Structures are given as C-alpha cells and as structure tokens.
PDB file of C-alpha atoms in Angstrom:
ATOM      1  CA  MET X 236      69.005 -57.981 -11.011  1.00  0.00           C
ATOM      2  CA  PRO X 237      66.060 -59.717  -9.311  1.00  0.00           C
ATOM      3  CA  THR X 238      64.500 -62.561 -11.303  1.00  0.00           C
ATOM      4  CA  THR X 239      61.440 -64.753 -10.896  1.00  0.00           C
ATOM      5  CA  THR X 240      60.945 -68.075 -12.686  1.00  0.00           C
ATOM      6  CA  ILE X 241      58.008 -70.478 -12.765  1.00  0.00           C
ATOM      7  CA  GLU X 242      58.527 -74.060 -13.816  1.00  0.00           C
ATOM      8  CA  GLY X 243      55.730 -75.431 -15.984  1.00  0.00           C
ATOM      9  CA  CYS X 244      54.378 -75.927 -19.481  1.00  0.00           C
ATOM     10  CA  PRO X 245      53.738 -72.549 -21.161  1.00  0.00           C
ATOM     11  CA  MET X 246      51.225 -74.032 -23.635  1.00  0.00           C
ATOM     12  CA  LEU X 247      49.210 -75.685 -20.880  1.00  0.00           C
ATOM     13  CA  LEU X 248      49.234 -72.614 -18.658  1.00  0.00           C
ATOM     14  CA  ASN X 249      48.165 -70.431 -21.573  1.00  0.00           C
ATOM     15  CA  TYR X 250      45.280 -72.826 -22.287  1.00  0.00           C
ATOM     16  CA  LEU X 251      44.189 -72.882 -18.652  1.00  0.00           C
ATOM     17  CA  PHE X 252      44.291 -69.125 -18.107  1.00  0.00           C
ATOM     18  CA  THR X 253      42.493 -68.513 -21.429  1.00  0.00           C
ATOM     19  CA  ASN X 254      39.598 -70.919 -20.875  1.00  0.00           C
ATOM     20  CA  PHE X 255      39.415 -71.156 -17.091  1.00  0.00           C
ATOM     21  CA  MET X 256      39.737 -69.050 -13.986  1.00  0.00           C
ATOM     22  CA  GLU X 257      41.935 -69.914 -11.044  1.00  0.00           C
ATOM     23  CA  GLU X 258      39.712 -70.652  -8.071  1.00  0.00           C
ATOM     24  CA  SER X 259      40.318 -67.441  -6.125  1.00  0.00           C
ATOM     25  CA  GLN X 260      39.663 -65.387  -9.260  1.00  0.00           C
ATOM     26  CA  PHE X 261      36.500 -67.364  -9.988  1.00  0.00           C
ATOM     27  CA  ALA X 262      35.268 -66.741  -6.446  1.00  0.00           C
ATOM     28  CA  ASP X 263      35.952 -63.004  -6.794  1.00  0.00           C
ATOM     29  CA  VAL X 264      34.105 -62.826 -10.124  1.00  0.00           C
ATOM     30  CA  VAL X 265      30.943 -64.478  -8.779  1.00  0.00           C
ATOM     31  CA  GLY X 266      31.130 -62.589  -5.496  1.00  0.00           C
ATOM     32  CA  THR X 267      31.883 -65.340  -3.001  1.00  0.00           C
ATOM     33  CA  THR X 268      34.833 -66.833  -1.142  1.00  0.00           C
ATOM     34  CA  THR X 269      36.808 -69.959  -1.891  1.00  0.00           C
ATOM     35  CA  ASP X 270      35.566 -71.461   1.384  1.00  0.00           C
ATOM     36  CA  ASP X 271      31.950 -70.931   0.359  1.00  0.00           C
ATOM     37  CA  LEU X 272      32.716 -72.334  -3.090  1.00  0.00           C
ATOM     38  CA  HIS X 273      34.200 -75.447  -1.459  1.00  0.00           C
ATOM     39  CA  ALA X 274      31.044 -75.772   0.641  1.00  0.00           C
ATOM     40  CA  LEU X 275      28.915 -75.780  -2.517  1.00  0.00           C
ATOM     41  CA  ILE X 276      31.161 -78.424  -4.047  1.00  0.00           C
ATOM     42  CA  ASP X 277      30.939 -80.542  -0.896  1.00  0.00           C
ATOM     43  CA  ALA X 278      27.138 -80.172  -0.953  1.00  0.00           C
ATOM     44  CA  LYS X 279      27.145 -81.560  -4.520  1.00  0.00           C
ATOM     45  CA  VAL X 280      25.459 -78.561  -6.065  1.00  0.00           C
ATOM     46  CA  PHE X 281      28.495 -77.083  -7.842  1.00  0.00           C
ATOM     47  CA  PRO X 282      31.145 -78.812  -9.971  1.00  0.00           C
ATOM     48  CA  ALA X 283      34.647 -79.398  -8.681  1.00  0.00           C
ATOM     49  CA  PRO X 284      37.556 -77.690 -10.453  1.00  0.00           C
ATOM     50  CA  SER X 285      38.223 -79.163 -13.861  1.00  0.00           C
ATOM     51  CA  TYR X 286      41.995 -78.934 -13.469  1.00  0.00           C
ATOM     52  CA  ALA X 287      44.461 -78.843 -10.613  1.00  0.00           C
ATOM     53  CA  TYR X 288      47.934 -77.597 -11.492  1.00  0.00           C
ATOM     54  CA  GLU X 289      50.945 -77.879  -9.218  1.00  0.00           C
ATOM     55  CA  GLY X 290      53.243 -74.950  -9.841  1.00  0.00           C
ATOM     56  CA  LYS X 291      56.729 -74.280  -8.544  1.00  0.00           C
ATOM     57  CA  GLY X 292      58.208 -70.801  -8.508  1.00  0.00           C
ATOM     58  CA  ARG X 293      61.561 -69.358  -7.558  1.00  0.00           C
ATOM     59  CA  SER X 294      62.363 -65.758  -6.739  1.00  0.00           C
ATOM     60  CA  VAL X 295      65.998 -64.561  -6.650  1.00  0.00           C
ATOM     61  CA  SER X 296      66.958 -61.124  -5.348  1.00  0.00           C
ATOM     62  CA  PHE X 297      69.814 -59.341  -3.619  1.00  0.00           C
ATOM     63  CA  VAL X 298      68.205 -60.037  -0.222  1.00  0.00           C
ATOM     64  CA  ALA X 299      67.277 -63.721  -0.489  1.00  0.00           C
ATOM     65  CA  ASP X 300      66.234 -66.615  -2.664  1.00  0.00           C
ATOM     66  CA  PHE X 301      62.737 -68.019  -2.252  1.00  0.00           C
ATOM     67  CA  THR X 302      61.156 -71.175  -3.652  1.00  0.00           C
ATOM     68  CA  ASP X 303      57.429 -71.711  -3.485  1.00  0.00           C
ATOM     69  CA  ARG X 304      55.141 -74.572  -4.527  1.00  0.00           C
ATOM     70  CA  GLN X 305      51.411 -74.062  -4.953  1.00  0.00           C
ATOM     71  CA  THR X 306      48.444 -76.019  -6.258  1.00  0.00           C
ATOM     72  CA  TYR X 307      46.186 -73.982  -8.524  1.00  0.00           C
ATOM     73  CA  ARG X 308      42.615 -75.071  -9.186  1.00  0.00           C
ATOM     74  CA  PHE X 309      40.877 -73.982 -12.356  1.00  0.00           C
ATOM     75  CA  HIS X 310      37.130 -73.580 -12.906  1.00  0.00           C
ATOM     76  CA  LEU X 311      35.601 -73.221 -16.356  1.00  0.00           C
ATOM     77  CA  ARG X 312      34.627 -69.626 -17.069  1.00  0.00           C
ATOM     78  CA  GLY X 313      31.184 -70.742 -18.227  1.00  0.00           C
ATOM     79  CA  HIS X 314      30.396 -72.159 -14.794  1.00  0.00           C
ATOM     80  CA  THR X 315      29.657 -68.629 -13.609  1.00  0.00           C
ATOM     81  CA  ASP X 316      26.309 -69.293 -15.303  1.00  0.00           C
ATOM     82  CA  TRP X 317      25.686 -72.332 -13.082  1.00  0.00           C
ATOM     83  CA  TYR X 318      26.751 -70.426  -9.961  1.00  0.00           C
ATOM     84  CA  ARG X 319      24.197 -67.727 -10.771  1.00  0.00           C
ATOM     85  CA  ASP X 320      21.475 -70.363 -11.125  1.00  0.00           C
ATOM     86  CA  ILE X 321      22.151 -72.135  -7.844  1.00  0.00           C
ATOM     87  CA  THR X 322      22.305 -68.896  -5.879  1.00  0.00           C
ATOM     88  CA  GLN X 323      19.376 -67.092  -7.509  1.00  0.00           C
ATOM     89  CA  LEU X 324      17.110 -70.153  -7.663  1.00  0.00           C
ATOM     90  CA  GLY X 325      17.946 -71.486  -4.213  1.00  0.00           C
ATOM     91  CA  LEU X 326      19.393 -74.779  -5.426  1.00  0.00           C
ATOM     92  CA  ASP X 327      20.864 -75.587  -2.024  1.00  0.00           C
ATOM     93  CA  THR X 328      20.505 -79.392  -2.081  1.00  0.00           C
ATOM     94  CA  GLU X 329      21.790 -81.962  -4.525  1.00  0.00           C
ATOM     95  CA  ALA X 330      18.230 -82.993  -5.404  1.00  0.00           C
ATOM     96  CA  ARG X 331      17.280 -79.428  -6.346  1.00  0.00           C
ATOM     97  CA  ALA X 332      20.494 -78.827  -8.281  1.00  0.00           C
ATOM     98  CA  ARG X 333      20.158 -82.118 -10.145  1.00  0.00           C
ATOM     99  CA  GLY X 334      16.512 -81.390 -10.935  1.00  0.00           C
ATOM    100  CA  HIS X 335      17.413 -78.015 -12.416  1.00  0.00           C
ATOM    101  CA  PHE X 336      20.321 -79.512 -14.373  1.00  0.00           C
ATOM    102  CA  PHE X 337      18.110 -82.120 -16.010  1.00  0.00           C
ATOM    103  CA  SER X 338      15.330 -79.623 -16.646  1.00  0.00           C
ATOM    104  CA  ARG X 339      17.754 -77.705 -18.849  1.00  0.00           C
ATOM    105  CA  TYR X 340      19.378 -80.875 -20.204  1.00  0.00           C
ATOM    106  CA  ASP X 341      16.045 -82.469 -21.154  1.00  0.00           C
ATOM    107  CA  HIS X 342      14.826 -79.264 -22.786  1.00  0.00           C
ATOM    108  CA  ALA X 343      17.964 -79.236 -24.952  1.00  0.00           C
ATOM    109  CA  LYS X 344      17.448 -82.918 -25.743  1.00  0.00           C
ATOM    110  CA  ALA X 345      13.847 -82.401 -26.854  1.00  0.00           C
ATOM    111  CA  ALA X 346      14.750 -79.353 -28.938  1.00  0.00           C
ATOM    112  CA  PHE X 347      17.644 -81.112 -30.659  1.00  0.00           C
ATOM    113  CA  LEU X 348      15.855 -84.385 -31.404  1.00  0.00           C
ATOM    114  CA  SER X 349      12.934 -82.487 -32.929  1.00  0.00           C
ATOM    115  CA  SER X 350      15.234 -80.345 -35.080  1.00  0.00           C
ATOM    116  CA  PRO X 351      15.945 -81.257 -38.732  1.00  0.00           C
ATOM    117  CA  LEU X 352      19.459 -82.472 -37.872  1.00  0.00           C
ATOM    118  CA  GLY X 353      18.241 -84.464 -34.877  1.00  0.00           C
ATOM    119  CA  ALA X 354      15.444 -86.076 -36.860  1.00  0.00           C
ATOM    120  CA  GLU X 355      17.832 -87.111 -39.634  1.00  0.00           C
ATOM    121  CA  LEU X 356      20.288 -88.551 -37.146  1.00  0.00           C
ATOM    122  CA  GLN X 357      17.585 -90.594 -35.443  1.00  0.00           C
ATOM    123  CA  SER X 358      16.512 -92.046 -38.782  1.00  0.00           C
ATOM    124  CA  GLN X 359      20.097 -93.102 -39.545  1.00  0.00           C
ATOM    125  CA  ALA X 360      21.003 -94.278 -36.027  1.00  0.00           C
ATOM    126  CA  PRO X 361      17.733 -95.064 -34.184  1.00  0.00           C
ATOM    127  CA  THR X 362      19.388 -96.987 -31.339  1.00  0.00           C
ATOM    128  CA  VAL X 363      21.350 -94.004 -30.030  1.00  0.00           C
ATOM    129  CA  GLY X 364      18.322 -92.580 -28.242  1.00  0.00           C
ATOM    130  CA  ASP X 365      18.069 -95.741 -26.135  1.00  0.00           C
ATOM    131  CA  GLN X 366      21.432 -94.912 -24.538  1.00  0.00           C
ATOM    132  CA  PHE X 367      19.936 -91.941 -22.673  1.00  0.00           C
ATOM    133  CA  ASP X 368      18.606 -94.072 -19.829  1.00  0.00           C
ATOM    134  CA  ASP X 369      18.699 -93.754 -16.033  1.00  0.00           C
ATOM    135  CA  GLU X 370      22.223 -95.154 -15.837  1.00  0.00           C
ATOM    136  CA  HIS X 371      23.375 -92.575 -18.364  1.00  0.00           C
ATOM    137  CA  ALA X 372      21.682 -89.793 -16.379  1.00  0.00           C
ATOM    138  CA  ASN X 373      23.415 -90.851 -13.158  1.00  0.00           C
ATOM    139  CA  SER X 374      26.758 -90.960 -14.947  1.00  0.00           C
ATOM    140  CA  THR X 375      26.148 -87.549 -16.528  1.00  0.00           C
ATOM    141  CA  TRP X 376      25.361 -85.913 -13.196  1.00  0.00           C
ATOM    142  CA  GLY X 377      28.388 -87.518 -11.542  1.00  0.00           C
ATOM    143  CA  HIS X 378      30.697 -86.304 -14.298  1.00  0.00           C
ATOM    144  CA  PHE X 379      29.193 -82.829 -14.119  1.00  0.00           C
ATOM    145  CA  LEU X 380      29.937 -82.673 -10.396  1.00  0.00           C
ATOM    146  CA  ASN X 381      33.510 -83.951 -10.714  1.00  0.00           C
ATOM    147  CA  GLY X 382      34.398 -81.352 -13.336  1.00  0.00           C
ATOM    148  CA  VAL X 383      34.542 -83.575 -16.423  1.00  0.00           C
ATOM    149  CA  TYR X 384      32.211 -81.418 -18.508  1.00  0.00           C
ATOM    150  CA  GLY X 385      34.276 -78.389 -17.652  1.00  0.00           C
ATOM    151  CA  VAL X 386      37.042 -80.153 -19.561  1.00  0.00           C
ATOM    152  CA  CYS X 387      35.171 -81.384 -22.636  1.00  0.00           C
ATOM    153  CA  THR X 388      32.575 -78.677 -23.369  1.00  0.00           C
ATOM    154  CA  ARG X 389      33.179 -75.041 -24.174  1.00  0.00           C
ATOM    155  CA  ASP X 390      30.878 -73.581 -21.514  1.00  0.00           C
ATOM    156  CA  GLY X 391      29.908 -76.467 -19.182  1.00  0.00           C
ATOM    157  CA  ARG X 392      26.190 -75.701 -19.419  1.00  0.00           C
ATOM    158  CA  PRO X 393      23.647 -78.543 -19.176  1.00  0.00           C
ATOM    159  CA  GLU X 394      22.516 -77.850 -22.734  1.00  0.00           C
ATOM    160  CA  SER X 395      26.075 -78.173 -24.046  1.00  0.00           C
ATOM    161  CA  VAL X 396      26.600 -81.371 -22.060  1.00  0.00           C
ATOM    162  CA  PHE X 397      23.703 -83.019 -23.883  1.00  0.00           C
ATOM    163  CA  LEU X 398      24.746 -81.691 -27.282  1.00  0.00           C
ATOM    164  CA  LYS X 399      28.316 -82.907 -26.798  1.00  0.00           C
ATOM    165  CA  GLN X 400      27.111 -86.353 -25.758  1.00  0.00           C
ATOM    166  CA  ALA X 401      24.665 -86.614 -28.645  1.00  0.00           C
ATOM    167  CA  GLY X 402      27.251 -85.511 -31.208  1.00  0.00           C
ATOM    168  CA  VAL X 403      29.774 -88.097 -30.048  1.00  0.00           C
ATOM    169  CA  MET X 404      27.202 -90.896 -29.859  1.00  0.00           C
ATOM    170  CA  PHE X 405      25.737 -90.293 -33.316  1.00  0.00           C
ATOM    171  CA  ILE X 406      29.143 -89.889 -34.931  1.00  0.00           C
ATOM    172  CA  GLU X 407      30.485 -93.073 -33.371  1.00  0.00           C
ATOM    173  CA  GLU X 408      27.438 -94.926 -34.654  1.00  0.00           C
ATOM    174  CA  MET X 409      27.850 -93.617 -38.205  1.00  0.00           C
ATOM    175  CA  ILE X 410      31.596 -94.171 -38.640  1.00  0.00           C
ATOM    176  CA  GLY X 411      31.354 -97.931 -38.274  1.00  0.00           C
ATOM    177  CA  ASP X 412      31.097 -98.103 -42.070  1.00  0.00           C
ATOM    178  CA  GLU X 413      34.034 -97.503 -44.378  1.00  0.00           C
ATOM    179  CA  PRO X 414      34.146 -94.082 -46.090  1.00  0.00           C
ATOM    180  CA  GLY X 415      33.590 -95.471 -49.572  1.00  0.00           C
ATOM    181  CA  THR X 416      30.471 -97.370 -48.524  1.00  0.00           C
ATOM    182  CA  LEU X 417      28.540 -94.399 -47.153  1.00  0.00           C
ATOM    183  CA  SER X 418      25.746 -92.991 -49.260  1.00  0.00           C
ATOM    184  CA  HIS X 419      25.939 -89.377 -50.399  1.00  0.00           C
ATOM    185  CA  GLU X 420      23.120 -88.532 -47.996  1.00  0.00           C
ATOM    186  CA  LYS X 421      24.804 -90.186 -45.019  1.00  0.00           C
ATOM    187  CA  THR X 422      28.154 -88.595 -45.877  1.00  0.00           C
ATOM    188  CA  ARG X 423      26.592 -85.132 -45.870  1.00  0.00           C
ATOM    189  CA  LEU X 424      24.828 -85.886 -42.592  1.00  0.00           C
ATOM    190  CA  LEU X 425      28.074 -87.046 -41.005  1.00  0.00           C
ATOM    191  CA  ARG X 426      29.829 -83.869 -42.050  1.00  0.00           C
ATOM    192  CA  ARG X 427      27.055 -81.695 -40.613  1.00  0.00           C
ATOM    193  CA  THR X 428      27.190 -83.632 -37.348  1.00  0.00           C
ATOM    194  CA  VAL X 429      30.951 -83.263 -37.076  1.00  0.00           C
ATOM    195  CA  ASP X 430      30.645 -79.507 -37.654  1.00  0.00           C
ATOM    196  CA  PHE X 431      27.900 -79.376 -35.029  1.00  0.00           C
ATOM    197  CA  LEU X 432      30.032 -81.234 -32.468  1.00  0.00           C
ATOM    198  CA  ASP X 433      32.942 -78.912 -33.240  1.00  0.00           C
ATOM    199  CA  SER X 434      30.824 -75.982 -32.061  1.00  0.00           C
ATOM    200  CA  VAL X 435      30.148 -77.379 -28.574  1.00  0.00           C
ATOM    201  CA  GLU X 436      33.155 -79.540 -27.713  1.00  0.00           C
ATOM    202  CA  SER X 437      36.234 -77.938 -26.188  1.00  0.00           C
ATOM    203  CA  ASP X 438      39.646 -77.865 -27.837  1.00  0.00           C
ATOM    204  CA  PHE X 439      41.139 -79.710 -24.861  1.00  0.00           C
ATOM    205  CA  ALA X 440      44.489 -79.039 -23.227  1.00  0.00           C
ATOM    206  CA  PRO X 441      47.608 -79.743 -25.350  1.00  0.00           C
ATOM    207  CA  HIS X 442      48.460 -82.999 -23.567  1.00  0.00           C
ATOM    208  CA  GLU X 443      44.845 -84.223 -23.838  1.00  0.00           C
ATOM    209  CA  ALA X 444      44.101 -83.383 -27.460  1.00  0.00           C
ATOM    210  CA  PRO X 445      45.608 -86.514 -29.084  1.00  0.00           C
ATOM    211  CA  ILE X 446      43.515 -88.896 -26.944  1.00  0.00           C
ATOM    212  CA  ALA X 447      40.311 -86.883 -26.548  1.00  0.00           C
ATOM    213  CA  SER X 448      36.958 -87.399 -28.280  1.00  0.00           C
ATOM    214  CA  ARG X 449      37.670 -84.307 -30.410  1.00  0.00           C
ATOM    215  CA  GLN X 450      40.541 -86.183 -32.051  1.00  0.00           C
ATOM    216  CA  ARG X 451      38.472 -89.339 -32.543  1.00  0.00           C
ATOM    217  CA  CYS X 452      35.165 -87.783 -33.600  1.00  0.00           C
ATOM    218  CA  ILE X 453      36.219 -84.576 -35.331  1.00  0.00           C
ATOM    219  CA  VAL X 454      39.861 -84.513 -36.445  1.00  0.00           C
ATOM    220  CA  ASP X 455      40.132 -88.190 -37.430  1.00  0.00           C
ATOM    221  CA  VAL X 456      36.684 -88.287 -39.052  1.00  0.00           C
ATOM    222  CA  ARG X 457      37.412 -85.221 -41.146  1.00  0.00           C
ATOM    223  CA  ALA X 458      40.693 -86.742 -42.289  1.00  0.00           C
ATOM    224  CA  ARG X 459      39.307 -90.211 -42.947  1.00  0.00           C
ATOM    225  CA  PHE X 460      35.959 -89.351 -44.576  1.00  0.00           C
ATOM    226  CA  PHE X 461      36.543 -85.910 -46.092  1.00  0.00           C
ATOM    227  CA  GLY X 462      40.296 -85.696 -46.718  1.00  0.00           C
ATOM    228  CA  MET X 463      40.578 -82.704 -44.409  1.00  0.00           C
ATOM    229  CA  THR X 464      43.717 -82.129 -42.349  1.00  0.00           C
ATOM    230  CA  ALA X 465      43.910 -80.099 -39.157  1.00  0.00           C
ATOM    231  CA  ALA X 466      45.280 -76.591 -39.527  1.00  0.00           C
TER     232      ALA X 466
END
C-alpha cells in the first residue's frame, strides 16, 4: 500500500498552518505571484516571511521511493491587509511605505495614550513615553520588514505593533515592585494592562512560548501577582 510521511513537529506545523499562510498560498490569496512578492520584500515595502520551515517528505509506492526536501515560508494571514494598502495606495518605495506605516502607528499611539487606560498608565509610568523616540521608530520599522511583528502580534498591523509594544513596556515598568507592595489601584491597573496585551499579542509557536514576552508579561505576571495559572 502506498504511504507518504513527512518528518516534522505536528504541533508547530499545526500552529503555522492555522495562523499563517505558506508563501505560494499567500500570493494566490492576494492575487500576485511569489516572484512579485519577493520583489516587494526586496524593495522594503512588504515584510519578509515570519517563519521558514524546512520539511522532509518521503513517498513509498509499488513503483518507486521518493524523498523530497523543501523550505516553506510562512506569511501572517493579517498581512493581506498590508498588501492591500501598498497596492491600492501606490506605496512603491520604502519611504512611502514607512510613511503610511507610521501614519497608522502614530494614530493608534495618540488614540491609546488619550484613552482612560493610556492616561492611567502614563500617570503610573510617565517615563515609558520617552522610549518612543527616533531610534525606537527605526527599530520598529526594521523589525516590521524582517517579519518580527508577524511573529509576536496577532494580525501584524501597524496599530497592533504599537499596542503590543506599549503593553510590554508599561507592564515591565510596573512589575519592578513586589506583588505585596502594589497599591490596590496599581494592582487593578496592572491586571487591565495584562488583559489588554493578551488581546493583541500572539500565542507564539510551541518552541517559542516559554521564552517569549507573552510568558514574561502575561503568564508569569498573572501567576505572580494574581495567583492565576495557565489553562
């Protein structure tokens, strides 16, 4: 009886195919080719794949055995939104793409910092806002292009990139104190911020989860400050 086997980690592959699209599939969905997608990546207007997976397969049949090795590249499903923007808005240079990214990013920043949660966080951790400087912007854009925010946010959108960054920064500032020393007000604020970060940060791949910011800023904080254990 013919059989086909693929060597790999089932949990990882399940995570990748659930949250991402293999590059050829992504290209089909947005209506382009992989070559054109690579050209956009090379032009620094579209993010590189967030994951590359080397897979090895073996097919056994009555006629012949066949072993194949392929590299699969995975793009975040939410990056179809960014592809639509760069094609519909004519963002054909890095300067134009970066300008559009930070237009959305800065709008999300202004909206969040003027919200009740943002205002409370600034009153408790006023120095965090100073971290959003030119160096931070350059780093953010570079990480967007190299696929980092396809790994650590749920949809990879500029708005989510800011919200993820802000959540991590404010939480890291607040957890410098021991749990028993936090005021009731600050404890409630910390819990709201952790829940907020949980809504925008990805779950991460199985091998990444123990060392990712989700573990440090969500799972560990809930356990340490609120006695909550992960399901």
